[in-house]
Tab-separated table of C-alpha atoms in Angstrom:
chain	number	residue	atom	x	y	z
A	1	MET	CA	-33.597	19.041	17.172
A	2	ASN	CA	-32.218	16.431	14.800
A	3	PRO	CA	-31.756	17.402	11.136
A	4	PRO	CA	-34.086	15.778	8.582
A	5	HIS	CA	-33.181	12.281	7.443
A	6	ARG	CA	-31.096	12.136	4.276
A	7	ALA	CA	-31.281	9.343	1.757
A	8	PRO	CA	-28.125	7.221	1.827
A	9	THR	CA	-25.582	7.569	-0.965
A	10	SER	CA	-25.255	4.635	-3.342
A	11	TRP	CA	-22.167	2.524	-2.775
A	12	PRO	CA	-20.482	3.370	-6.129
A	13	ASP	CA	-21.195	7.086	-5.632
A	14	ALA	CA	-19.836	7.010	-2.093
A	15	ARG	CA	-16.529	5.558	-3.273
A	16	ALA	CA	-16.318	8.128	-6.064
A	17	ILE	CA	-17.011	10.999	-3.662
A	18	ALA	CA	-14.342	9.729	-1.267
A	19	ALA	CA	-11.802	9.471	-4.096
A	20	ARG	CA	-12.477	13.100	-5.123
A	21	ALA	CA	-12.672	14.555	-1.621
A	22	ALA	CA	-8.963	15.305	-1.183
A	23	VAL	CA	-7.877	15.976	-4.770
A	24	LYS	CA	-6.938	19.579	-3.976
A	25	GLU	CA	-4.963	18.630	-0.879
A	26	ALA	CA	-3.098	15.913	-2.774
A	27	ALA	CA	-2.269	18.265	-5.658
A	28	HIS	CA	-0.723	20.870	-3.341
A	29	ALA	CA	1.263	18.441	-1.182
A	30	ALA	CA	5.024	18.858	-1.577
A	31	PRO	CA	6.966	15.647	-2.251
A	32	VAL	CA	9.254	14.263	0.432
A	33	MET	CA	12.778	13.341	-0.636
A	34	ARG	CA	13.807	10.088	1.006
A	35	PRO	CA	17.102	8.194	0.788
A	36	LEU	CA	16.752	4.803	-0.807
A	37	SER	CA	17.197	3.154	2.582
A	38	GLU	CA	13.988	4.837	3.805
A	39	ALA	CA	11.853	4.732	0.648
A	40	LEU	CA	10.518	1.168	0.804
A	41	GLY	CA	6.716	1.134	0.849
A	42	GLN	CA	6.451	4.779	-0.188
A	43	VAL	CA	4.866	6.034	-3.425
A	44	LEU	CA	6.759	7.870	-6.166
A	45	ALA	CA	5.687	11.516	-6.339
A	46	ALA	CA	7.204	11.980	-9.810
A	47	PRO	CA	8.119	9.743	-12.727
A	48	LEU	CA	11.425	7.907	-12.362
A	49	ALA	CA	13.643	8.860	-15.300
A	50	ALA	CA	16.992	7.196	-15.897
A	51	LEU	CA	19.992	9.328	-14.961
A	52	THR	CA	22.329	7.145	-17.025
A	53	ASP	CA	22.310	4.580	-19.781
A	54	LEU	CA	21.723	1.026	-18.548
A	55	PRO	CA	24.093	-0.627	-18.855
A	56	PRO	CA	26.335	2.455	-18.848
A	57	PHE	CA	28.874	0.722	-21.131
A	58	ASP	CA	29.164	-2.515	-23.084
A	59	THR	CA	29.531	-5.369	-20.587
A	60	SER	CA	30.062	-9.091	-20.729
A	61	ALA	CA	27.003	-11.199	-19.983
A	62	MET	CA	29.038	-14.294	-19.156
A	63	ASP	CA	32.396	-15.494	-17.861
A	64	GLY	CA	34.604	-16.415	-20.808
A	65	TRP	CA	36.722	-14.645	-23.400
A	66	ALA	CA	36.252	-11.358	-25.231
A	67	LEU	CA	36.885	-11.993	-28.912
A	68	SER	CA	37.837	-9.790	-31.823
A	69	GLY	CA	36.974	-11.042	-35.300
A	70	PRO	CA	36.794	-14.685	-36.450
A	71	GLY	CA	38.757	-17.471	-34.764
A	72	PRO	CA	40.864	-19.098	-33.786
A	73	TRP	CA	42.056	-16.332	-31.505
A	74	ARG	CA	45.447	-15.492	-30.142
A	75	LEU	CA	45.608	-15.400	-26.327
A	76	PRO	CA	47.841	-13.023	-24.399
A	77	THR	CA	51.433	-14.142	-24.907
A	78	GLY	CA	53.460	-15.775	-22.188
A	79	THR	CA	50.408	-16.994	-20.217
A	80	LYS	CA	48.011	-19.883	-20.173
A	81	GLY	CA	44.485	-18.550	-20.641
A	82	GLN	CA	43.042	-20.148	-17.511
A	83	ASP	CA	45.756	-18.579	-15.347
A	84	HIS	CA	45.459	-15.095	-16.805
A	85	PRO	CA	43.022	-12.930	-14.721
A	86	GLY	CA	41.920	-11.017	-17.772
A	87	ILE	CA	39.364	-8.202	-17.471
A	88	LEU	CA	37.392	-8.114	-14.233
A	89	ALA	CA	34.209	-6.265	-13.263
A	90	GLY	CA	34.890	-2.847	-11.821
A	91	HIS	CA	37.991	-2.190	-13.940
A	92	GLY	CA	38.246	0.886	-16.126
A	93	GLU	CA	38.485	0.931	-19.886
A	94	THR	CA	41.181	-1.388	-21.212
A	95	ALA	CA	43.363	-1.262	-24.298
A	96	PRO	CA	41.693	-2.087	-27.606
A	97	LEU	CA	41.590	-5.782	-28.498
A	98	PRO	CA	43.372	-6.426	-31.807
A	99	ASP	CA	41.654	-8.392	-34.551
A	100	GLY	CA	42.103	-12.145	-34.122
A	101	HIS	CA	42.862	-11.883	-30.393
A	102	ALA	CA	41.018	-12.952	-27.248
A	103	VAL	CA	41.287	-12.077	-23.583
A	104	ARG	CA	39.737	-13.516	-20.453
A	105	ILE	CA	36.700	-11.542	-19.204
A	106	ALA	CA	34.355	-11.841	-16.205
A	107	THR	CA	30.604	-11.367	-16.084
A	108	GLY	CA	29.776	-7.660	-15.741
A	109	ALA	CA	33.232	-6.529	-16.868
A	110	ARG	CA	33.604	-3.751	-19.393
A	111	VAL	CA	34.100	-5.134	-22.911
A	112	PRO	CA	37.307	-3.804	-24.467
A	113	PRO	CA	37.156	-1.678	-27.611
A	114	GLY	CA	37.350	-3.855	-30.707
A	115	ALA	CA	35.629	-6.856	-29.144
A	116	THR	CA	32.970	-8.370	-31.386
A	117	ALA	CA	31.613	-11.171	-29.157
A	118	VAL	CA	32.080	-13.043	-25.896
A	119	LEU	CA	32.718	-16.786	-25.911
A	120	ARG	CA	31.485	-18.609	-22.828
A	121	SER	CA	34.076	-20.539	-20.843
A	122	GLU	CA	32.344	-23.869	-21.479
A	123	TYR	CA	32.265	-23.285	-25.240
A	124	GLY	CA	35.980	-22.559	-25.748
A	125	THR	CA	39.146	-24.637	-25.599
A	126	ASP	CA	42.554	-23.358	-24.542
A	127	ALA	CA	45.006	-26.183	-25.163
A	128	GLY	CA	47.921	-24.206	-23.781
A	129	ASP	CA	49.459	-23.466	-27.166
A	130	GLY	CA	48.472	-19.801	-27.055
A	131	TRP	CA	45.371	-20.258	-29.200
A	132	LEU	CA	41.666	-20.310	-28.300
A	133	HIS	CA	39.231	-22.466	-30.284
A	134	ALA	CA	35.448	-22.359	-30.197
A	135	SER	CA	33.432	-25.562	-29.927
A	136	ALA	CA	32.096	-26.690	-33.281
A	137	ALA	CA	28.692	-27.165	-31.667
A	138	HIS	CA	28.610	-23.510	-30.595
A	139	PRO	CA	29.761	-21.275	-33.439
A	140	VAL	CA	30.400	-17.655	-32.535
A	141	VAL	CA	27.779	-15.098	-33.547
A	142	LEU	CA	28.559	-11.407	-33.850
A	143	GLY	CA	27.649	-9.603	-30.625
A	144	GLN	CA	26.852	-12.724	-28.628
A	145	ASP	CA	26.813	-12.423	-24.836
A	146	ILE	CA	27.566	-8.698	-24.935
A	147	ARG	CA	25.152	-6.405	-23.121
A	148	THR	CA	25.366	-3.271	-25.208
A	149	ARG	CA	25.286	0.191	-23.685
A	150	GLY	CA	21.708	1.431	-23.278
A	151	GLN	CA	20.212	-2.017	-23.906
A	152	GLU	CA	17.783	-1.580	-20.992
A	153	CYS	CA	17.315	2.177	-21.204
A	154	ARG	CA	18.870	5.431	-22.298
A	155	SER	CA	19.497	8.367	-20.011
A	156	GLY	CA	16.252	10.331	-19.736
A	157	ASP	CA	13.974	7.389	-20.475
A	158	GLN	CA	10.974	7.169	-18.128
A	159	LEU	CA	11.323	3.966	-16.158
A	160	LEU	CA	8.310	4.199	-13.842
A	161	PRO	CA	5.329	6.552	-13.597
A	162	ALA	CA	4.373	8.671	-10.618
A	163	GLY	CA	2.179	6.720	-8.244
A	164	THR	CA	4.334	3.581	-8.362
A	165	LEU	CA	4.685	1.794	-5.048
A	166	VAL	CA	8.347	1.572	-4.045
A	167	THR	CA	9.113	-2.137	-3.765
A	168	PRO	CA	12.548	-3.750	-3.262
A	169	ALA	CA	12.756	-4.163	-7.056
A	170	VAL	CA	12.019	-0.457	-7.556
A	171	LEU	CA	14.805	0.403	-5.102
A	172	GLY	CA	17.207	-1.739	-7.094
A	173	LEU	CA	16.173	-0.124	-10.380
A	174	ALA	CA	16.482	3.368	-8.901
A	175	ALA	CA	19.981	2.642	-7.608
A	176	ALA	CA	21.059	1.187	-10.954
A	177	ALA	CA	19.649	4.254	-12.715
A	178	GLY	CA	21.757	6.586	-10.579
A	179	TYR	CA	19.459	7.662	-7.730
A	180	ASP	CA	20.546	8.198	-4.129
A	181	GLU	CA	17.125	9.426	-2.999
A	182	LEU	CA	13.588	9.417	-4.371
A	183	PRO	CA	10.760	11.967	-4.442
A	184	THR	CA	7.911	10.325	-2.552
A	185	VAL	CA	4.338	11.264	-1.749
A	186	ARG	CA	3.908	12.530	1.783
A	187	ARG	CA	1.996	9.973	3.823
A	188	PRO	CA	-1.262	11.374	5.217
A	189	ARG	CA	-1.252	11.509	9.014
A	190	VAL	CA	-4.219	9.647	10.482
A	191	GLU	CA	-5.494	9.457	14.043
A	192	VAL	CA	-7.903	6.717	15.123
A	193	LEU	CA	-10.532	7.417	17.800
A	194	VAL	CA	-12.256	4.327	19.186
A	195	LEU	CA	-15.555	5.211	20.868
A	196	GLY	CA	-17.501	3.093	23.320
A	197	ASP	CA	-17.900	2.671	27.078
A	198	GLU	CA	-18.556	-1.028	26.576
A	199	LEU	CA	-15.108	-1.860	25.196
A	200	LEU	CA	-12.395	-3.745	27.067
A	201	THR	CA	-8.712	-3.611	26.148
A	202	GLU	CA	-7.757	-6.955	27.715
A	203	GLY	CA	-9.151	-10.122	29.199
A	204	LEU	CA	-12.442	-11.838	28.542
A	205	PRO	CA	-15.838	-10.169	28.083
A	206	HIS	CA	-17.765	-9.678	31.314
A	207	ASP	CA	-20.596	-7.665	32.847
A	208	GLY	CA	-22.020	-6.604	29.492
A	209	ARG	CA	-18.662	-5.395	28.193
A	210	ILE	CA	-16.855	-6.802	25.143
A	211	ARG	CA	-13.323	-6.753	23.799
A	212	ASP	CA	-12.336	-3.914	21.495
A	213	ALA	CA	-11.654	-5.539	18.120
A	214	LEU	CA	-11.329	-2.299	16.155
A	215	GLY	CA	-8.495	-0.671	18.104
A	216	PRO	CA	-6.012	-3.423	17.189
A	217	MET	CA	-7.357	-3.723	13.634
A	218	VAL	CA	-8.045	-0.263	12.206
A	219	GLY	CA	-4.600	1.305	12.693
A	220	PRO	CA	-2.693	-1.502	10.934
A	221	TRP	CA	-5.346	-1.564	8.197
A	222	LEU	CA	-4.805	2.159	7.587
A	223	ARG	CA	-1.034	1.673	7.520
A	224	ALA	CA	-1.540	-0.973	4.849
A	225	LEU	CA	-3.442	1.682	2.879
A	226	GLY	CA	-0.396	3.978	3.024
A	227	ALA	CA	-1.251	6.177	6.011
A	228	GLU	CA	1.042	7.292	8.800
A	229	VAL	CA	-1.009	6.384	11.867
A	230	VAL	CA	0.025	8.851	14.554
A	231	GLY	CA	-2.044	7.309	17.325
A	232	THR	CA	-5.032	5.234	18.378
A	233	ARG	CA	-7.036	6.511	21.336
A	234	ARG	CA	-10.074	5.189	23.142
A	235	LEU	CA	-12.708	7.665	24.224
A	236	ALA	CA	-15.657	7.481	26.564
A	237	ASP	CA	-19.148	7.976	25.147
A	238	GLU	CA	-19.220	11.635	26.207
A	239	ALA	CA	-20.029	14.451	23.816
A	240	ASP	CA	-17.337	16.858	25.022
A	241	ALA	CA	-14.642	14.166	24.923
A	242	VAL	CA	-15.462	13.281	21.312
A	243	TYR	CA	-15.720	16.930	20.300
A	244	ALA	CA	-12.397	17.897	21.871
A	245	ALA	CA	-10.552	14.916	20.398
A	246	VAL	CA	-11.752	15.650	16.857
A	247	ALA	CA	-11.345	19.418	17.113
A	248	GLU	CA	-7.839	19.310	18.518
A	249	SER	CA	-6.435	16.491	16.394
A	250	SER	CA	-3.467	17.533	14.265
A	251	ALA	CA	-3.985	14.666	11.814
A	252	ASP	CA	-4.932	15.068	8.159
A	253	VAL	CA	-7.609	12.404	8.562
A	254	VAL	CA	-9.474	11.443	11.717
A	255	VAL	CA	-11.043	7.983	11.713
A	256	THR	CA	-13.677	7.283	14.339
A	257	THR	CA	-15.219	3.913	15.151
A	258	GLY	CA	-18.776	3.764	16.487
A	259	GLY	CA	-21.114	6.612	17.285
A	260	THR	CA	-22.198	7.285	13.697
A	261	ALA	CA	-25.890	6.388	14.119
A	262	ALA	CA	-28.524	8.428	15.953
A	263	GLY	CA	-28.593	6.764	19.372
A	264	PRO	CA	-28.372	8.538	22.752
A	265	VAL	CA	-24.576	8.109	22.943
A	266	ASP	CA	-23.794	8.518	19.223
A	267	HIS	CA	-21.836	11.772	19.297
A	268	VAL	CA	-20.170	11.925	15.873
A	269	HIS	CA	-22.960	13.807	14.063
A	270	PRO	CA	-23.395	16.388	16.881
A	271	THR	CA	-19.621	16.893	16.932
A	272	LEU	CA	-19.522	17.545	13.199
A	273	ARG	CA	-22.363	20.058	13.501
A	274	ARG	CA	-20.544	21.889	16.306
A	275	LEU	CA	-17.413	22.039	14.172
A	276	GLY	CA	-19.244	23.317	11.102
A	277	ALA	CA	-18.053	20.320	9.093
A	278	GLU	CA	-19.316	19.574	5.598
A	279	LEU	CA	-20.895	16.136	5.334
A	280	LEU	CA	-19.813	14.655	2.019
A	281	VAL	CA	-21.335	11.218	2.617
A	282	ASP	CA	-23.911	10.631	5.336
A	283	GLY	CA	-24.919	6.998	5.169
A	284	VAL	CA	-24.262	4.565	2.337
A	285	ALA	CA	-26.633	2.081	0.715
A	286	VAL	CA	-24.396	-0.880	1.592
A	287	ARG	CA	-24.623	-3.812	4.003
A	288	PRO	CA	-22.934	-4.105	6.354
A	289	GLY	CA	-21.915	-0.575	7.269
A	290	HIS	CA	-24.720	1.708	6.114
A	291	PRO	CA	-24.230	4.313	8.951
A	292	MET	CA	-20.690	5.196	7.724
A	293	LEU	CA	-19.919	8.814	6.883
A	294	LEU	CA	-17.298	11.126	5.405
A	295	ALA	CA	-16.918	14.787	6.348
A	296	ARG	CA	-14.630	17.664	5.453
A	297	LEU	CA	-13.584	19.474	8.607
A	298	ALA	CA	-13.291	23.249	8.563
A	299	ARG	CA	-9.717	24.423	8.080
A	300	GLU	CA	-9.719	26.201	11.435
A	301	SER	CA	-11.759	23.614	13.299
A	302	ALA	CA	-9.081	23.305	15.958
A	303	GLY	CA	-9.657	26.934	16.857
A	304	SER	CA	-13.211	26.247	18.008
A	305	ALA	CA	-12.012	23.882	20.691
A	306	GLY	CA	-11.781	26.783	23.087
A	307	SER	CA	-15.538	26.675	23.523
A	308	ALA	CA	-15.121	23.303	25.166
A	309	GLY	CA	-12.769	24.675	27.758
A	310	ASN	CA	-9.441	24.737	25.953
A	311	SER	CA	-7.270	27.297	27.674
A	312	GLY	CA	-4.338	26.770	25.304
A	313	SER	CA	-3.936	28.324	21.922
A	314	PRO	CA	-6.646	26.486	19.976
A	315	GLY	CA	-4.745	25.763	16.819
A	316	ASP	CA	-1.257	25.917	18.297
A	317	PRO	CA	0.708	22.758	17.531
A	318	GLU	CA	3.007	23.472	20.477
A	319	SER	CA	-0.001	23.367	22.756
A	320	LEU	CA	-1.014	20.011	21.234
A	321	GLY	CA	2.526	18.713	21.537
A	322	ASN	CA	2.885	19.706	25.216
A	323	PRO	CA	1.847	16.800	27.452
A	324	ARG	CA	1.067	19.249	30.301
A	325	SER	CA	-0.857	21.726	28.218
A	326	PRO	CA	-4.362	22.223	29.623
A	327	GLY	CA	-5.705	22.382	26.084
A	328	ASN	CA	-4.233	19.012	25.153
A	329	PRO	CA	-6.822	16.202	25.334
A	330	ARG	CA	-3.960	13.832	26.176
A	331	SER	CA	-2.888	15.936	29.172
A	332	PRO	CA	-3.195	14.235	32.582
A	333	GLY	CA	-4.588	17.474	33.953
A	334	ASN	CA	-7.253	17.920	31.329
A	335	PRO	CA	-10.717	17.166	32.786
A	336	ARG	CA	-11.873	16.206	29.276
A	337	SER	CA	-9.131	13.603	28.839
A	338	HIS	CA	-11.370	10.544	28.884
A	339	GLY	CA	-9.358	8.633	26.262
A	340	ASN	CA	-6.157	6.683	26.578
A	341	SER	CA	-3.607	6.007	23.869
A	342	GLU	CA	-2.787	2.439	22.951
A	343	SER	CA	0.011	3.521	20.654
A	344	ALA	CA	3.596	3.976	21.770
A	345	GLU	CA	3.902	6.572	19.007
A	346	PRO	CA	2.022	9.731	20.054
A	347	PRO	CA	0.658	12.213	17.518
A	348	LYS	CA	3.582	14.182	16.147
A	349	ALA	CA	4.081	17.867	16.868
A	350	ALA	CA	5.032	20.672	14.493
A	351	GLU	CA	8.668	19.669	14.163
A	352	SER	CA	7.715	16.664	11.997
A	353	PRO	CA	9.283	17.210	8.541
A	354	GLU	CA	6.051	15.994	6.948
A	355	ARG	CA	3.746	18.348	8.852
A	356	PRO	CA	1.437	20.075	6.348
A	357	SER	CA	0.523	23.750	6.391
A	358	ARG	CA	-2.943	22.855	7.709
A	359	PRO	CA	-5.047	22.197	4.623
A	360	ALA	CA	-8.614	21.004	4.968
A	361	ARG	CA	-8.893	17.829	7.040
A	362	HIS	CA	-11.298	14.926	6.739
A	363	LEU	CA	-13.116	12.615	9.080
A	364	VAL	CA	-14.151	9.072	8.226
A	365	GLY	CA	-16.805	7.737	10.573
A	366	LEU	CA	-16.865	3.953	10.725
A	367	PRO	CA	-19.718	1.959	12.255
A	368	GLY	CA	-18.916	0.183	15.510
A	369	ASN	CA	-19.601	-3.371	14.337
A	370	PRO	CA	-16.307	-4.919	13.167
A	371	LEU	CA	-17.250	-6.146	9.683
A	372	ALA	CA	-19.317	-2.999	9.142
A	373	ALA	CA	-16.165	-1.024	9.987
A	374	VAL	CA	-14.227	-3.046	7.391
A	375	SER	CA	-16.910	-2.118	4.881
A	376	GLY	CA	-16.377	1.535	5.776
A	377	LEU	CA	-12.620	1.217	5.414
A	378	LEU	CA	-12.947	-0.147	1.878
A	379	THR	CA	-15.791	2.162	0.886
A	380	LEU	CA	-14.582	5.534	2.214
A	381	ALA	CA	-11.117	5.343	3.801
A	382	GLU	CA	-9.430	3.455	0.964
A	383	PRO	CA	-10.452	5.858	-1.851
A	384	LEU	CA	-9.679	8.912	0.303
A	385	LEU	CA	-6.233	7.644	1.287
A	386	ARG	CA	-5.558	6.409	-2.227
A	387	THR	CA	-5.884	9.987	-3.469
A	388	LEU	CA	-3.777	11.401	-0.641
A	389	THR	CA	-1.028	8.806	-1.151
A	390	GLY	CA	-0.984	9.119	-4.936
A	391	ARG	CA	-1.673	5.458	-5.551
A	392	PRO	CA	-3.483	4.372	-8.715
A	393	ALA	CA	-7.054	3.177	-8.458
A	394	PRO	CA	-7.319	-0.598	-8.083
A	395	ASP	CA	-8.995	-2.618	-10.767
A	396	PRO	CA	-11.424	-4.977	-9.027
A	397	GLY	CA	-11.262	-8.293	-10.783
A	398	PRO	CA	-14.500	-10.074	-11.659
A	399	ALA	CA	-14.938	-13.639	-10.499
A	400	PRO	CA	-17.858	-16.061	-10.848
A	401	LEU	CA	-19.668	-16.937	-7.627
A	402	ALA	CA	-19.412	-20.548	-6.508
A	403	GLU	CA	-22.759	-20.229	-4.746
A	404	ALA	CA	-25.770	-17.965	-4.987
A	405	VAL	CA	-25.681	-15.009	-2.583
A	406	GLN	CA	-28.818	-13.490	-1.158
A	407	GLY	CA	-28.992	-9.741	-1.670
A	408	HIS	CA	-30.523	-6.786	0.091
A	409	PRO	CA	-33.619	-5.408	-1.640
A	410	ARG	CA	-32.111	-1.947	-2.153
A	411	ASP	CA	-28.504	-1.937	-0.972
A	412	THR	CA	-25.197	-3.326	-2.218
A	413	ARG	CA	-23.743	-6.120	-0.087
A	414	LEU	CA	-20.039	-6.678	0.591
A	415	VAL	CA	-19.460	-10.355	1.324
A	416	PRO	CA	-16.131	-11.957	2.326
A	417	VAL	CA	-15.048	-14.559	-0.203
A	418	THR	CA	-12.169	-16.903	-0.785
A	419	PHE	CA	-11.076	-18.379	-4.092
A	420	ARG	CA	-11.431	-22.001	-5.018
A	421	ARG	CA	-10.985	-23.368	-8.541
A	422	ASP	CA	-11.248	-19.925	-10.135
A	423	THR	CA	-14.507	-19.121	-8.352
A	424	ALA	CA	-15.356	-16.852	-5.441
A	425	VAL	CA	-16.704	-18.861	-2.524
A	426	PRO	CA	-18.863	-16.784	-0.137
A	427	LEU	CA	-17.880	-17.276	3.489
A	428	ARG	CA	-20.539	-18.065	6.042
A	429	PHE	CA	-19.534	-15.712	8.864
A	430	ASN	CA	-20.485	-12.441	7.194
A	431	GLY	CA	-22.678	-10.718	9.783
A	432	PRO	CA	-21.874	-7.081	10.631
A	433	ALA	CA	-20.334	-8.019	13.993
A	434	MET	CA	-18.307	-10.979	12.680
A	435	LEU	CA	-14.626	-11.081	11.747
A	436	ARG	CA	-14.243	-14.838	11.321
A	437	GLY	CA	-15.034	-14.674	7.612
A	438	ILE	CA	-12.879	-11.651	6.712
A	439	ALA	CA	-9.934	-13.145	8.637
A	440	VAL	CA	-9.569	-15.916	6.032
A	441	ALA	CA	-10.949	-14.020	3.035
A	442	ASP	CA	-9.152	-13.198	-0.194
A	443	GLY	CA	-11.416	-10.208	-0.791
A	444	LEU	CA	-14.931	-8.794	-0.557
A	445	ALA	CA	-17.411	-9.606	-3.309
A	446	VAL	CA	-19.645	-6.743	-4.405
A	447	ILE	CA	-23.176	-8.157	-4.516
A	448	PRO	CA	-25.721	-5.920	-6.278
A	449	PRO	CA	-29.161	-5.197	-4.805
A	450	GLY	CA	-31.361	-8.240	-5.145
A	451	GLY	CA	-28.499	-10.738	-4.918
A	452	ALA	CA	-26.575	-12.814	-7.435
A	453	LYS	CA	-27.000	-16.338	-8.741
A	454	ARG	CA	-24.371	-19.024	-8.837
A	455	GLY	CA	-21.950	-18.412	-11.711
A	456	THR	CA	-22.669	-14.671	-11.839
A	457	GLU	CA	-19.477	-12.663	-12.256
A	458	VAL	CA	-19.108	-10.032	-9.548
A	459	ASP	CA	-16.340	-7.574	-8.709
A	460	VAL	CA	-14.054	-8.592	-5.855
A	461	LEU	CA	-12.282	-5.936	-3.803
A	462	ASP	CA	-8.730	-6.816	-2.850
A	463	LEU	CA	-7.710	-6.476	0.762
A	464	PRO	CA	-4.879	-3.942	1.256
A	465	TRP	CA	-2.253	-6.567	2.051
A	466	SER	CA	-3.019	-8.505	-1.129
A	467	ALA	CA	-2.229	-7.944	-4.796
A	468	SER	CA	-3.214	-4.397	-5.686
A	469	ALA	CA	-1.381	-2.866	-2.747
A	470	THR	CA	1.915	-4.568	-3.541
A	471	GLU	CA	1.925	-4.658	-7.349
A	472	GLN	CA	1.906	-8.439	-7.315
A	473	PRO	CA	-0.428	-10.757	-9.220
A	474	SER	CA	-4.102	-10.008	-8.661
A	475	HIS	CA	-6.166	-11.875	-6.119
A	476	THR	CA	-7.569	-14.002	-8.940
A	477	ASP	CA	-4.094	-14.940	-10.155
A	478	GLN	CA	-2.960	-15.721	-6.628
A	479	ALA	CA	-6.004	-17.881	-6.063
A	480	ARG	CA	-5.406	-19.761	-9.283
A	481	GLN	CA	-1.830	-20.421	-8.240
A	482	ARG	CA	-2.990	-21.693	-4.862
A	483	MET	CA	-5.745	-23.811	-6.343
A	484	ALA	CA	-3.359	-25.359	-8.837
A	485	GLN	CA	-1.340	-26.640	-5.890
A	486	ALA	CA	-4.296	-27.664	-3.742
A	487	THR	CA	-5.512	-31.226	-3.467
A	488	ASP	CA	-9.025	-32.225	-4.440
A	489	GLY	CA	-11.537	-31.633	-1.670
A	490	GLU	CA	-9.245	-29.331	0.355
A	491	ASP	CA	-11.285	-26.894	2.473
A	492	ILE	CA	-10.560	-23.520	4.037
A	493	SER	CA	-11.093	-24.740	7.573
A	494	PRO	CA	-13.272	-27.370	9.250
A	495	GLN	CA	-15.712	-24.687	10.344
A	496	GLU	CA	-15.852	-22.426	7.298
A	497	GLY	CA	-18.006	-22.924	4.260
A	498	PRO	CA	-20.200	-21.225	1.715
A	499	ALA	CA	-22.854	-18.809	2.832
């Protein structure tokens, strides 16, 4: 007997619930120390504090001469200034510079004690008589072109907060500040299960079967959200196959596609009931994607897999890591192994240095229609993974609509948009099964129930490969930059247009 129907969760509440769902797991996750060469794209697990002053000593900002006192200045005796190598970067502390003297110095070199300024090469004249003269047009100012010790920061200063995405610039700052390795947030391990007998992995659609669009899309999307995707598997529409795959997964988060409704081959809800999972979100008042769900799996859910015929140790990672184990759903000898892996990287076994001590796991159930699945990724998967990866919450930027958008009477709508002349232009191909609009979109506009008129400012969700995920200018800023360079009348494509 089916459980009674539950009213769907509002879209804002669903995102808030997803963001809170893994707070405890994130708080107890130990940071992973990574060498700088492996830290790109990770998230700082702790604030980055300077281990040294920057710069660590007074340095020259330009090629020229280090000066002491007012000029003219005496150059080193017995040499012509241009031929004297002077002080170069990487040299140790030199002898003090006497008052009224000058010495050649290179950019980045340590300024000698007693130096009061640096005169740029193009502003000084060495006539070969042993004296240096400054150009009358460029009088010397005390301290000019000297980068003083600690000008950028002092040792102990906080440079970056926890939760900062490690970009190439962050790596450079960390190295300059004295770091060889960084404390990073452990990436949540995610497994993707693609459900559906009707899906093809290659070729053209035929005989009522269609190409699988979600298998190639969901894994990379989750990686862009900061997850470590340990595998993508396709499963037949069979209850035991779905149950075994979810129960025996070693991932922190299982993401399923399809099977979240109440049809004859929709097995996600029955699987969650068999596993004793806690449904946190069961349907969302959003279009497309209203059948999406979020569940917290029991901590020992893998142990119940024995009821489905698992003869291995139910929760034993060695059993899951053994390709010949009868309890492994990936085992060739397992009669319940209806899925095949498209990933060359199989789910990792217990020897992974990032393997958790088995905290509570979560399941995100995405609808099977492609754009509806995208809606589920942004509504439930993104907030959940944001918490687990330690990333700060994005700040959706408002943008005025270039055209009116029809709304649903009760539900929020997520509509692909692109930016043109500082406005959000709704894209025409926005049906739940369509990807043509999202493929060229800058983001998803959040349309309230009842719709929005032209000129109404609405929030726009960034896509994970755009601004908020990379700490670059927001989607609105990027669009303005693009539009400033665009010619009048330029369109997105000959076939795209407003909704």
